[in-house]
């Protein structure tokens, strides 16, 4: 039985998660990550959109608490390398996972690709639109959700992009470096589009937009291969509600199922000693890709990741 | 000629698709009166032209000049192979005809420039046939006009035809010759997947790129300044053998800071229920729109249904009628059509830049028509 602490998980979600996990006891949960290391647990899940400090992770490892980071850690790729090295030396599992890889829709697409049903992957198309209030992006940082979508894209292709070209919209309506104006609601949020070229002719267009009005988000992901296509679309997964006037859309939500799958996989790996559910170096590679996106945005040029 | 007298139309070659001629003829104010082509075209071209003429019970002439001068026509409808589009349109413009032309506008920039000059010098109207008036696109237009999204900030279009185009990539066996482009296109006429008919191979950017770009242009009112594109021969052996893409993606940077993207391809019949997937996503300062361009549709499913038959069938589109109506109003008022010759050249230059970008791996500024 794995004793597990949940941090950054809302109370209702923690309860729903706890009753679904096998061979796991949830010892504590909190909706914020905070700074204190949980006690009397074998492992901690750090979840949500708060920026997670490397100090917090290092302290957990020092206390021999296995760590699953299912979040946007706000760590640079160098920070990540150092933490992974620390974990290895200490012999304590540290797993940095993109939680979106465990969403049922994303996993199903991955399974179709792995089974060869779609043939050779040619194009990934991704849109993620959300209200500013959900966006963690600030200043010139590449938003965490965009990094997750970039990670999904390289996961599907099974290799790194060779060329990155990115554009973003500015407050003045010109294209170039973004300046967030926190004071002006009409100028809040980010709008970034990343275009990737892969070896063998593969390509991806990944679009992130955090300028929607308050309310629901929209997501779309398609993978087009030489023999077929798989796609997940909020548009298709929306129910209609009529209350007079225009109908209202009621979105489907798969996030709980995704988090359950990730946490269970982590707990199982701790119990059996098997491979962790995610290869943390994949996330490190995605952070490097995000750095290339920033360079492309700043230079207004197409760049090669890893080449400065 | 009074305003109630139908405009008489000459069809200058219907060898590729006859849907443009049929589309124009769907409007009661347009009447097909003659089909014509040059005498030196291959016999199979004459045969296709003759079929259309027979169906409409109108003459077929192996003489374009006679058709333009002896039948009292006011409109020429051009649906030849892409490489002959401009030549026929220029001749029609020079004869004083208004022109409805099939896409693409041309395969060569010099010809596009000559077409622009001919249309402008002869003060005729030009319409490049497009899909801007399908019900869903009109809904998008109306929503934008009503302020539902505020100022448009980004616009994205997926434009896929789920049509096969011959054998899949990788199926040509050692020792066999490359697939001949023209021969393949001639054979593809039977299922209507011969949109790139001609001796010159053309990829999907050139062949179909006009559709999403025309839509983006109408909805934003802005021009594309810069393009970054990727292109690949991903699905079909004929595209590999002729080094033209069947899959492409474009990042577009438009005036007004608008970010756009188009993903386009002939992705194979297994991929979609509708025979194609065209989606439009627009975000603005006040909201967003997600548009399924195929709607409204009816689902049709039955036992032993052929695999390639679309399960979702489009209904209630008036794109043909509205294109023709728009042309009619332009002829009467002198105002430009929804996709006139200047806009068509802009789109050509955007596609030209995209092709360059796809080959170089670099973003490319769209050429200024004046240079």
XYZ file of C-alpha atoms in Angstrom:
679
model
C 0.000 0.000 0.000
C 1.457 3.353 -1.030
C 0.868 6.285 1.264
C 0.309 9.253 -0.986
C 0.017 13.002 -0.376
C -1.792 15.121 -2.931
C -0.806 18.742 -3.304
C -2.398 21.167 -5.731
C -5.512 19.022 -5.993
C -8.866 20.549 -5.095
C -10.719 18.814 -2.239
C -13.538 17.411 -4.362
C -11.094 16.164 -6.937
C -8.919 14.595 -4.221
C -11.885 12.668 -2.858
C -12.856 11.472 -6.336
C -9.278 10.474 -7.001
C -8.836 8.682 -3.682
C -11.806 6.366 -4.194
C -10.529 5.338 -7.608
C -6.960 4.450 -6.721
C -5.963 0.858 -5.944
C -3.313 -0.039 -3.333
C -3.047 3.621 -2.408
C -3.932 5.485 0.770
C -4.249 9.229 0.458
C -2.732 10.571 3.655
C -3.322 14.243 3.019
C -4.450 16.597 0.315
C -4.361 20.329 -0.227
C -5.509 22.511 -3.086
C -2.308 24.507 -3.018
C 1.192 23.130 -3.336
C 2.679 25.242 -0.595
C 6.230 24.863 0.639
C 6.118 22.204 3.362
C 7.149 18.617 2.712
C 4.347 16.192 3.565
C 5.000 13.826 6.428
C 4.252 10.128 6.895
C 3.922 9.399 3.220
C 5.826 7.395 0.671
C 5.158 9.724 -2.216
C 3.739 13.091 -3.077
C 1.895 14.271 -6.172
C 2.511 17.899 -7.050
C -0.303 18.925 -9.364
C -2.018 22.010 -10.767
C -0.798 25.191 -12.334
C 1.205 26.718 -9.563
C 4.873 27.227 -10.174
C 6.728 24.543 -8.213
C 10.058 25.428 -6.714
C 13.067 23.184 -7.033
C 13.638 23.672 -3.312
C 10.328 21.946 -2.598
C 11.235 19.004 -4.806
C 14.757 18.781 -3.350
C 13.368 18.703 0.181
C 10.991 15.897 -0.728
C 13.831 13.873 -2.180
C 15.979 14.563 0.874
C 13.177 13.167 3.033
C 13.061 10.118 0.765
C 9.601 10.979 -0.475
C 9.085 9.943 -4.079
C 7.804 12.776 -6.190
C 5.423 12.880 -9.110
C 5.260 16.297 -10.677
C 2.089 16.419 -12.724
C 2.234 20.065 -13.382
C 4.116 22.881 -14.984
C 7.051 22.972 -12.660
C 8.353 26.327 -13.716
C 11.765 24.775 -13.824
C 14.323 25.386 -16.471
C 15.769 22.450 -18.315
C 18.956 22.897 -16.284
C 17.018 22.837 -13.006
C 15.376 19.664 -14.148
C 18.678 17.998 -14.987
C 20.053 18.834 -11.550
C 16.982 17.501 -9.763
C 16.986 14.289 -11.745
C 20.654 13.845 -10.861
C 19.862 14.480 -7.204
C 17.079 11.908 -7.300
C 19.311 9.353 -8.915
C 22.036 9.803 -6.343
C 19.511 9.582 -3.514
C 17.846 6.551 -5.054
C 14.424 8.211 -4.711
C 12.015 8.178 -7.663
C 11.326 11.524 -9.288
C 8.870 11.550 -12.155
C 8.159 14.662 -14.179
C 5.084 13.885 -16.237
C 3.000 15.747 -18.723
C -0.473 14.983 -17.344
C -2.007 15.464 -20.770
C -0.315 12.275 -21.976
C -2.647 10.418 -19.639
C -5.878 12.008 -20.788
C -8.034 9.310 -22.377
C -8.309 11.192 -25.667
C -4.551 11.770 -25.980
C -3.772 8.238 -24.940
C -6.224 6.817 -27.466
C -4.594 8.786 -30.254
C -1.204 7.553 -29.121
C -2.440 3.957 -29.137
C -3.709 4.300 -32.700
C -0.339 5.612 -33.805
C 1.547 2.912 -31.919
C -0.638 0.211 -33.459
C 0.160 1.522 -36.917
C -3.474 2.101 -37.785
C -2.821 5.678 -38.858
C 0.289 4.814 -40.828
C 3.214 7.183 -40.720
C 2.390 10.371 -38.866
C 2.443 13.433 -41.126
C 0.685 16.269 -39.321
C -0.287 17.160 -35.788
C -2.655 20.061 -35.366
C -3.394 21.432 -31.900
C -5.498 24.284 -30.555
C -5.820 25.182 -26.897
C -7.908 28.238 -26.120
C -8.678 29.237 -22.559
C -9.732 32.238 -20.525
C -7.030 34.502 -19.203
C -7.991 33.616 -15.643
C -6.786 30.037 -16.219
C -3.581 31.081 -17.831
C -0.396 30.921 -15.809
C 1.545 32.720 -18.484
C 3.210 35.922 -17.515
C 5.481 38.269 -19.354
C 7.592 36.571 -21.947
C 7.438 33.040 -20.548
C 6.169 30.240 -22.721
C 2.931 29.109 -21.067
C 2.915 25.685 -19.456
C -0.130 24.423 -21.392
C 1.652 25.253 -24.642
C 4.697 23.301 -23.479
C 2.415 20.356 -22.720
C 1.008 20.493 -26.233
C 4.511 20.683 -27.694
C 5.394 17.654 -25.576
C 2.364 15.751 -26.882
C 3.410 16.577 -30.424
C 6.963 15.270 -30.050
C 5.600 12.227 -28.188
C 3.368 11.392 -31.137
C 6.151 11.892 -33.662
C 8.638 9.997 -31.514
C 11.401 12.451 -32.308
C 12.430 16.068 -31.870
C 11.519 18.865 -34.233
C 14.240 20.016 -36.586
C 12.892 23.508 -37.246
C 10.783 25.816 -35.085
C 9.006 28.927 -36.251
C 6.807 30.801 -33.809
C 4.686 33.946 -33.945
C 2.711 35.788 -31.318
C 0.319 38.669 -31.205
C 1.165 41.832 -29.324
C -0.960 44.358 -27.573
C -0.454 46.871 -30.368
C -1.648 44.457 -32.990
C 1.841 44.032 -34.373
C 3.653 40.770 -34.494
C 6.723 40.556 -32.347
C 7.698 40.363 -28.726
C 4.716 40.138 -26.419
C 4.014 42.676 -23.735
C 1.316 41.741 -21.308
C -0.605 44.626 -19.875
C -2.101 43.390 -16.624
C -4.112 46.553 -16.152
C -6.045 46.366 -19.390
C -8.413 43.395 -19.652
C -8.626 43.691 -23.386
C -4.889 43.154 -23.672
C -4.505 40.265 -21.243
C -3.501 36.809 -22.242
C -1.175 35.357 -24.823
C -1.637 34.240 -28.377
C 1.248 32.127 -29.628
C 1.458 29.836 -32.619
C 4.283 27.348 -33.061
C 5.066 25.650 -36.351
C 7.336 22.616 -36.231
C 9.084 20.717 -38.995
C 10.227 17.142 -38.383
C 12.555 14.912 -40.311
C 10.896 12.876 -43.020
C 8.405 15.620 -43.861
C 6.422 15.618 -40.627
C 4.899 18.885 -39.471
C 2.877 20.358 -36.641
C 0.979 23.558 -35.931
C 0.421 24.173 -32.225
C -1.703 27.142 -31.284
C -2.189 28.519 -27.760
C -4.552 31.341 -26.900
C -5.387 32.578 -23.431
C -7.558 35.500 -24.480
C -10.981 33.899 -24.293
C -13.585 35.622 -22.138
C -14.255 34.052 -18.754
C -15.898 30.667 -19.146
C -15.143 27.427 -20.916
C -12.017 26.453 -22.760
C -11.627 24.884 -26.174
C -9.230 22.157 -27.206
C -8.614 20.340 -30.443
C -5.980 17.799 -31.389
C -5.645 15.805 -34.559
C -3.010 13.409 -35.782
C -3.046 12.711 -39.513
C -1.111 9.766 -40.783
C -0.577 8.199 -44.145
C -3.322 5.660 -43.486
C -5.772 7.462 -41.247
C -6.668 10.239 -38.872
C -7.532 10.486 -35.189
C -8.858 13.632 -33.622
C -10.334 14.921 -30.411
C -12.434 18.061 -30.542
C -14.218 19.974 -27.807
C -16.698 21.034 -30.461
C -17.746 17.454 -31.039
C -17.676 16.655 -27.321
C -20.056 19.414 -26.296
C -23.669 18.927 -25.260
C -26.325 21.527 -25.936
C -28.498 23.205 -23.348
C -31.496 25.311 -24.347
C -32.687 27.950 -21.931
C -34.061 30.452 -24.373
C -31.961 32.425 -26.820
C -28.904 30.753 -28.247
C -28.092 27.250 -26.931
C -25.347 26.890 -24.361
C -22.566 24.364 -24.710
C -21.777 21.929 -21.904
C -18.270 20.565 -22.288
C -17.147 17.060 -21.473
C -14.298 16.754 -18.983
C -11.738 13.949 -18.989
C -9.238 15.462 -16.579
C -10.134 13.304 -13.566
C -9.754 10.139 -15.588
C -6.390 11.360 -16.821
C -5.099 12.221 -13.379
C -6.306 8.893 -12.013
C -4.461 7.033 -14.726
C -1.237 8.948 -14.107
C -1.272 8.659 -10.334
C -2.188 4.959 -10.432
C 0.638 4.276 -12.876
C 3.044 6.093 -10.554
C 1.840 4.223 -7.477
C 2.071 0.886 -9.285
C 5.614 1.664 -10.356
C 6.603 2.497 -6.771
C 5.094 -0.720 -5.508
C 6.582 -3.029 -8.125
C 9.808 -1.205 -8.893
C 8.823 -1.076 -12.552
C 9.501 1.813 -14.883
C 7.997 5.120 -13.908
C 4.980 6.163 -16.024
C 6.830 8.987 -17.709
C 10.351 9.530 -18.877
C 11.355 12.773 -17.218
C 13.913 13.479 -19.903
C 11.002 13.864 -22.328
C 9.798 16.828 -20.310
C 13.326 18.194 -20.210
C 13.406 17.989 -24.011
C 10.094 19.819 -24.171
C 11.509 22.599 -22.027
C 14.385 22.916 -24.491
C 11.858 23.065 -27.310
C 10.079 25.851 -25.434
C 13.390 27.691 -25.229
C 13.672 27.372 -29.017
C 10.161 28.780 -29.342
C 11.238 31.796 -27.309
C 14.300 32.279 -29.515
C 12.158 32.133 -32.628
C 9.722 34.657 -31.216
C 12.501 37.007 -30.207
C 14.397 36.734 -33.476
C 11.431 36.542 -35.852
C 13.292 33.702 -37.529
C 12.968 29.957 -37.917
C 15.408 28.279 -35.534
C 16.909 24.857 -35.025
C 16.363 23.580 -31.474
C 19.634 23.047 -29.699
C 21.506 25.417 -32.019
C 21.994 28.933 -30.695
C -30.237 43.694 -72.889
C -32.546 44.294 -69.961
C -31.798 43.331 -66.405
C -34.196 40.416 -66.676
C -32.543 38.944 -69.765
C -30.173 36.153 -68.746
C -26.501 36.699 -69.375
C -25.237 34.415 -72.123
C -22.256 32.281 -71.178
C -19.594 30.513 -73.175
C -17.936 27.581 -71.463
C -14.287 27.651 -72.490
C -13.301 24.080 -71.836
C -14.916 21.899 -69.209
C -12.241 19.281 -69.367
C -11.345 19.433 -65.686
C -14.540 19.990 -63.793
C -17.902 21.050 -65.071
C -19.071 22.161 -61.625
C -18.183 25.765 -62.318
C -20.326 25.874 -65.440
C -23.111 24.026 -63.659
C -22.790 26.342 -60.709
C -23.186 29.437 -62.833
C -26.060 27.835 -64.744
C -27.873 27.195 -61.466
C -28.729 30.890 -61.418
C -31.717 31.814 -63.584
C -29.959 34.940 -64.828
C -27.159 32.972 -66.485
C -27.595 30.769 -69.527
C -25.024 28.453 -71.068
C -25.195 28.915 -74.829
C -22.005 27.350 -76.201
C -19.079 25.171 -75.197
C -15.767 25.726 -76.949
C -12.126 24.776 -76.887
C -9.035 25.118 -79.025
C -8.884 22.709 -81.959
C -5.468 21.360 -81.059
C -6.368 19.893 -77.671
C -6.360 16.093 -77.370
C -9.402 14.160 -78.480
C -10.281 13.095 -74.945
C -10.620 16.801 -74.083
C -13.024 17.310 -76.982
C -15.005 14.308 -75.818
C -15.507 15.714 -72.342
C -16.485 19.112 -73.705
C -18.949 17.485 -76.089
C -20.609 15.613 -73.220
C -21.350 18.840 -71.403
C -22.624 20.497 -74.565
C -24.896 17.540 -75.273
C -26.306 17.588 -71.769
C -27.207 21.260 -72.042
C -28.262 20.875 -75.691
C -25.926 23.599 -76.847
C -23.304 23.631 -79.589
C -19.717 22.553 -79.064
C -17.144 24.383 -81.162
C -13.503 23.565 -81.709
C -12.938 27.298 -82.046
C -12.762 29.600 -79.033
C -12.713 32.756 -81.123
C -15.983 31.869 -82.855
C -17.643 31.125 -79.528
C -16.605 34.503 -78.175
C -17.648 36.478 -81.241
C -20.631 34.739 -82.835
C -22.849 33.793 -79.917
C -23.497 37.160 -78.323
C -22.017 36.019 -75.021
C -21.282 38.278 -72.094
C -19.611 35.789 -69.754
C -16.863 33.233 -70.265
C -16.544 30.281 -67.900
C -13.071 28.745 -67.881
C -12.500 25.211 -66.557
C -9.555 23.952 -68.528
C -6.395 22.383 -67.151
C -4.701 24.808 -64.753
C -1.895 25.652 -67.168
C -4.428 26.955 -69.741
C -6.589 28.967 -67.354
C -4.952 32.329 -67.888
C -4.608 32.047 -71.644
C -8.307 31.360 -72.105
C -9.320 34.002 -69.570
C -7.079 36.617 -71.185
C -8.566 35.914 -74.581
C -12.051 36.202 -73.127
C -11.227 39.457 -71.350
C -9.719 40.888 -74.522
C -12.978 40.040 -76.293
C -14.848 42.005 -73.637
C -16.261 39.058 -71.679
C -16.725 38.945 -67.963
C -14.934 35.881 -66.625
C -15.650 33.104 -64.188
C -12.571 30.977 -63.777
C -11.862 27.729 -62.001
C -8.991 27.520 -59.525
C -6.069 27.864 -59.390
C -5.723 31.251 -60.995
C -2.561 30.073 -62.735
C 0.618 28.109 -62.340
C 2.903 30.940 -63.468
C 3.269 34.452 -62.050
C 3.851 36.110 -65.413
C 0.524 34.797 -66.622
C -1.253 36.106 -63.551
C 0.144 39.560 -64.195
C -1.015 39.404 -67.815
C -4.463 38.341 -66.659
C -4.682 41.271 -64.251
C -3.714 43.645 -67.038
C -6.235 42.146 -69.455
C -9.082 42.337 -66.966
C -8.263 45.892 -65.954
C -7.609 47.162 -69.478
C -10.889 45.760 -70.741
C -12.934 46.776 -67.712
C -14.512 43.381 -67.245
C -15.404 41.520 -64.085
C -13.451 38.495 -62.920
C -14.537 35.885 -60.410
C -12.303 33.060 -59.258
C -14.696 30.336 -58.218
C -14.536 29.778 -54.487
C -16.334 28.340 -51.465
C -16.922 31.524 -49.537
C -20.698 31.268 -49.579
C -21.341 27.904 -48.004
C -23.859 28.200 -45.136
C -21.263 27.851 -42.396
C -18.867 30.415 -43.846
C -21.733 32.859 -44.215
C -22.627 32.260 -40.579
C -19.032 33.000 -39.618
C -19.080 36.151 -41.697
C -22.306 37.318 -40.094
C -21.036 36.574 -36.591
C -17.868 38.558 -37.198
C -19.824 41.425 -38.729
C -22.138 41.502 -35.708
C -19.158 41.932 -33.381
C -19.536 38.544 -31.731
C -15.768 38.015 -31.552
C -14.703 41.635 -31.486
C -11.582 42.338 -33.532
C -10.301 39.205 -35.226
C -6.928 38.228 -33.780
C -6.389 34.752 -35.158
C -7.968 32.610 -37.837
C -7.286 28.973 -38.605
C -8.555 26.687 -41.290
C -8.265 22.944 -41.787
C -8.920 22.011 -45.375
C -8.711 18.314 -46.112
C -10.172 16.309 -48.925
C -10.523 12.707 -47.900
C -10.035 11.521 -51.429
C -7.592 8.985 -52.606
C -5.284 9.901 -55.420
C -4.061 6.628 -56.789
C -1.897 4.080 -55.024
C -0.450 4.900 -51.594
C 3.055 6.194 -51.151
C 5.644 3.476 -51.095
C 3.772 1.062 -53.343
C 5.743 1.539 -56.539
C 7.790 -1.586 -57.019
C 11.390 -1.594 -58.131
C 11.760 -1.372 -61.873
C 8.397 0.253 -62.456
C 8.346 3.771 -63.941
C 7.086 6.792 -62.028
C 3.370 7.442 -62.343
C 2.653 9.863 -65.176
C 0.817 12.856 -63.745
C -1.482 13.539 -66.677
C -2.381 9.915 -67.220
C -3.254 9.594 -63.562
C -5.409 12.720 -63.607
C -7.267 11.554 -66.712
C -8.058 8.265 -64.981
C -9.110 10.092 -61.808
C -11.856 11.953 -63.647
C -14.226 9.085 -62.983
C -14.509 9.876 -59.275
C -13.932 13.605 -59.521
C -10.519 13.582 -57.891
C -8.800 15.114 -60.926
C -8.678 18.679 -59.697
C -5.019 18.983 -60.669
C -5.577 17.951 -64.272
C -2.819 19.041 -66.625
C 0.587 18.142 -67.898
C 2.249 20.130 -65.144
C 2.060 18.464 -61.731
C 0.709 20.730 -59.028
C 0.503 20.135 -55.308
C -2.335 20.831 -52.935
C -1.075 24.316 -52.063
C -1.446 25.376 -55.679
C -4.486 23.254 -56.411
C -6.661 23.847 -53.376
C -4.901 26.529 -51.348
C -7.054 29.218 -52.871
C -10.117 27.970 -51.025
C -8.972 28.483 -47.426
C -7.002 31.590 -48.319
C -9.982 33.141 -50.075
C -12.120 32.420 -47.048
C -9.576 33.924 -44.666
C -9.299 36.959 -46.869
C -13.044 37.518 -46.957
C -13.511 37.050 -43.227
C -10.604 39.227 -42.111
C -10.421 41.744 -44.939
C -6.652 41.577 -44.537
C -3.753 40.520 -46.720
C -1.059 38.017 -45.869
C 2.365 39.559 -45.400
C 4.511 36.587 -44.438
C 4.313 32.811 -44.678
C 6.095 29.904 -43.061
C 5.156 26.587 -44.579
C 5.916 22.897 -44.475
C 5.012 20.627 -47.359
C 5.368 16.909 -48.011
C 4.384 14.115 -50.350
C 2.920 11.995 -47.599
C 0.044 9.943 -48.899
C 0.157 9.154 -52.578
C 2.727 7.630 -54.880
C 1.770 9.958 -57.733
C 2.746 12.945 -55.589
C 6.048 11.353 -54.636
C 6.819 10.486 -58.254
C 6.074 14.012 -59.409
C 7.603 15.845 -56.430
C 4.500 17.779 -55.448
C 2.948 17.910 -52.018
C -0.281 16.321 -50.897
C 0.056 17.654 -47.355
C 0.992 21.143 -46.247
C 0.747 23.580 -43.385
C 1.096 27.342 -43.373
C 1.605 29.897 -40.649
C 0.264 33.186 -41.939
C 1.027 36.650 -40.666
C -1.630 39.071 -41.848
C -2.014 42.812 -41.711
C -3.400 44.073 -38.427
C -1.313 41.597 -36.455
C -3.665 38.743 -37.255
C -2.123 35.294 -36.915
C -3.430 32.601 -39.229
C -2.835 29.015 -40.137
C -3.936 26.619 -42.810
C -3.450 22.893 -42.872
C -4.344 21.330 -46.176
C -4.112 17.961 -47.803
C -5.556 15.174 -49.897
C -5.473 12.764 -47.017
C -7.077 9.615 -48.282
C -10.610 8.254 -48.183
C -10.169 6.268 -44.973
C -9.803 9.354 -42.886
C -13.140 11.095 -42.785
C -16.854 10.376 -42.892
C -17.761 13.372 -44.934
C -15.384 13.094 -47.834
C -13.486 15.987 -46.419
C -13.022 18.072 -43.327
C -13.067 21.805 -43.398
C -12.954 23.553 -40.049
C -12.675 27.209 -39.235
C -11.553 28.594 -35.877
C -11.547 32.305 -35.228
C -10.538 34.133 -32.077
C -10.980 37.788 -31.389
C -10.744 40.421 -28.723
C -14.200 39.566 -27.393
C -14.731 35.891 -28.142
C -14.234 33.008 -30.516
C -15.978 30.934 -33.145
C -15.569 27.263 -33.904
C -17.149 26.449 -37.256
C -17.679 23.119 -38.943
C -17.818 24.231 -42.544
C -19.716 21.157 -43.690
C -22.859 21.928 -41.693
C -25.716 21.398 -42.174
C -25.396 17.684 -42.932
C -27.545 14.596 -42.929
C -26.091 11.288 -41.805
C -26.747 8.342 -44.104
C -25.684 4.842 -43.073
C -26.838 1.576 -44.578
C -25.818 -2.020 -44.903
C -23.197 -2.716 -47.555
C -22.640 0.975 -47.991
C -19.592 1.544 -50.209
C -16.568 2.483 -48.141
C -15.872 5.625 -50.127
C -19.389 6.967 -49.938
C -19.595 9.875 -47.461
C -21.680 9.105 -44.408
C -22.435 12.737 -43.761
C -23.950 14.542 -46.709
C -23.967 18.309 -47.068
C -27.332 19.910 -47.656
C -28.827 23.330 -48.283
C -25.731 25.007 -49.709
C -26.358 27.899 -52.012
C -22.697 28.550 -52.730
C -23.200 28.157 -56.478
C -26.193 30.445 -56.678
C -24.638 33.062 -54.416
C -21.363 33.063 -56.357
C -23.327 33.683 -59.535
C -25.549 36.259 -57.873
C -22.486 38.076 -56.616
C -21.057 38.140 -60.103
C -24.334 39.435 -61.481
C -24.414 42.284 -58.985
C -20.787 43.105 -59.736
C -21.512 43.248 -63.447
C -24.416 45.593 -62.821
C -22.725 47.810 -60.242
C -19.111 47.743 -61.317
C -18.043 46.724 -57.816
C -15.446 43.945 -57.502
C -16.504 40.356 -56.995
C -15.815 38.470 -53.778
C -12.649 37.078 -55.360
C -11.629 39.385 -58.148
C -8.454 39.324 -60.198
C -6.425 41.420 -57.756
C -7.395 39.269 -54.795
C -6.669 36.209 -56.882
C -3.185 37.481 -57.585
C -2.627 38.144 -53.873
C -3.577 34.587 -53.113
C -1.311 33.321 -55.882
C 1.596 35.266 -54.378
C 0.822 33.888 -50.926
C 0.898 30.350 -52.258
C 4.075 31.082 -54.177
C 5.657 32.283 -50.927
C 4.408 29.194 -49.114
C 5.965 26.893 -51.706
C 9.270 28.762 -51.380
C 9.064 28.523 -47.604
C 8.328 24.817 -47.726
C 11.426 24.230 -49.827
C 13.739 26.516 -47.867
C 12.554 25.932 -44.306
C 12.475 29.709 -43.827
C 9.649 32.232 -43.503
C 9.054 34.157 -46.731
C 7.583 37.592 -47.218
C 4.722 37.647 -49.696
C 5.770 39.542 -52.808
C 4.322 42.954 -53.369
C 2.333 42.820 -56.616
C 3.870 46.128 -57.616
C 7.401 44.677 -57.625
